[in-house]
Amino acid sequence: MIQILPVTGPKEPYKTYPEGEFMRRKLAAGNWKMNGLLASLTEIKTLASLPQTDCEVLICPPVTLIHAMAEICQDTAVLIGAQDCHAAECGAHTGDISAQMLHEAGAKYVILGHSERRGDHGESDELIRQKTLAAWSADLTAIVCVGESEQQRLEGTTLDIIGAQLAASIPDGATAENLVVAYEPIWAIGTGRVPTLGDIAQVHDFMRKTLSNRFGDIAANVRLLYGGSMNPGNVAEISGVSNVDGGLVGGASLKAQDFAKIISALGQ
Ligand code: PGA
């Protein structure tokens, strides 16, 4: 039985209808990566002024912009998130930032285990699991990223890889409020290449089933995002794929004009 929860705020992953039916709200999450200076605040002002849709909107800028963006977006439908956090609460970790610091700066979400962090910084599934726990302690929703390399896809081990990443990167205690999972095939990130709709459906259906086996009914409501070269031209068809509850968007989230089209397609 799927639990029906009331809509309580902008972070609420459900939308409900008068008949008591509900469905997952889609999430348009922008990952700005290492892009954006103060001049980019104009983009966020434009986004914040757009008419609201049914789609939840999140921008994860570099950490230097989180506070300013959160101030701009206060009382608007746009939420601000971060791209990483340390697993510890505080301490001697030069250059690192804790989940609590991000929360205080105004972040509501944090992306964890992006393949660029797994690759550039050697992050393991276990470290991502610990970071997710840190995010939860600071009342941040974790967007845990998983995805196969091109070689793994060619070898036919995609589902094994995704299954292992889900098992080891997500801690016990996941709920639809504290967890979002993003499927991002590494070979599709920033390349303009995307999997077939059938391949996306296969992975997303697999992720739903895997999470349901582990977490039971609550897994039906955990949002599963697709990421990797999503753009205004392909968002509508990807959004229609089974168990795709939104997108994690890099390049096409940097300009408000492009991202607005993605938000509007996901909000349909
Ligand atoms: P892309 O990046 O949309 O530029 O491919 C997505 C991501 O890495 O989150």
PDB file of C-alpha atoms and ligand atoms in Angstrom, residues 31 33 114 116 184 188-191 227-230 248-251, ligand 1:
ATOM      1  CA  ASN A  31      23.951  21.168 -11.414  1.00  0.00           C
ATOM      2  CA  LYS A  33      29.340  22.283 -11.420  1.00  0.00           C
ATOM      3  CA  HIS A 114      28.452  12.571  -8.796  1.00  0.00           C
ATOM      4  CA  GLU A 116      32.978  13.715 -11.432  1.00  0.00           C
ATOM      5  CA  GLU A 184      23.699   9.467 -14.835  1.00  0.00           C
ATOM      6  CA  ALA A 188      26.274  10.688 -21.463  1.00  0.00           C
ATOM      7  CA  ILE A 189      27.476  13.538 -19.243  1.00  0.00           C
ATOM      8  CA  GLY A 190      28.390  16.620 -21.246  1.00  0.00           C
ATOM      9  CA  THR A 191      28.706  14.609 -24.458  1.00  0.00           C
ATOM     10  CA  GLY A 227      20.941  13.012 -15.936  1.00  0.00           C
ATOM     11  CA  GLY A 228      23.368  13.249 -18.853  1.00  0.00           C
ATOM     12  CA  SER A 229      22.941  15.658 -21.779  1.00  0.00           C
ATOM     13  CA  MET A 230      19.320  16.427 -20.935  1.00  0.00           C
ATOM     14  CA  LEU A 248      19.681  16.367 -13.117  1.00  0.00           C
ATOM     15  CA  VAL A 249      20.845  18.885 -15.667  1.00  0.00           C
ATOM     16  CA  GLY A 250      24.347  20.293 -16.114  1.00  0.00           C
ATOM     17  CA  GLY A 251      25.092  22.470 -19.140  1.00  0.00           C
TER      18      GLY A 251
HETATM   19  P1  PGA B   1      25.105  17.506 -18.489  1.00  0.00           P
HETATM   20  O1  PGA B   1      25.566  17.130 -16.972  1.00  0.00           O
HETATM   21  O2  PGA B   1      23.645  17.827 -18.417  1.00  0.00           O
HETATM   22  O3  PGA B   1      25.949  18.709 -18.827  1.00  0.00           O
HETATM   23  O4  PGA B   1      25.399  16.325 -19.319  1.00  0.00           O
HETATM   24  C1  PGA B   1      24.716  16.436 -16.120  1.00  0.00           C
HETATM   25  C2  PGA B   1      25.404  16.178 -14.809  1.00  0.00           C
HETATM   26  O5  PGA B   1      26.598  15.839 -14.821  1.00  0.00           O
HETATM   27  O6  PGA B   1      24.787  16.300 -13.740  1.00  0.00           O
END
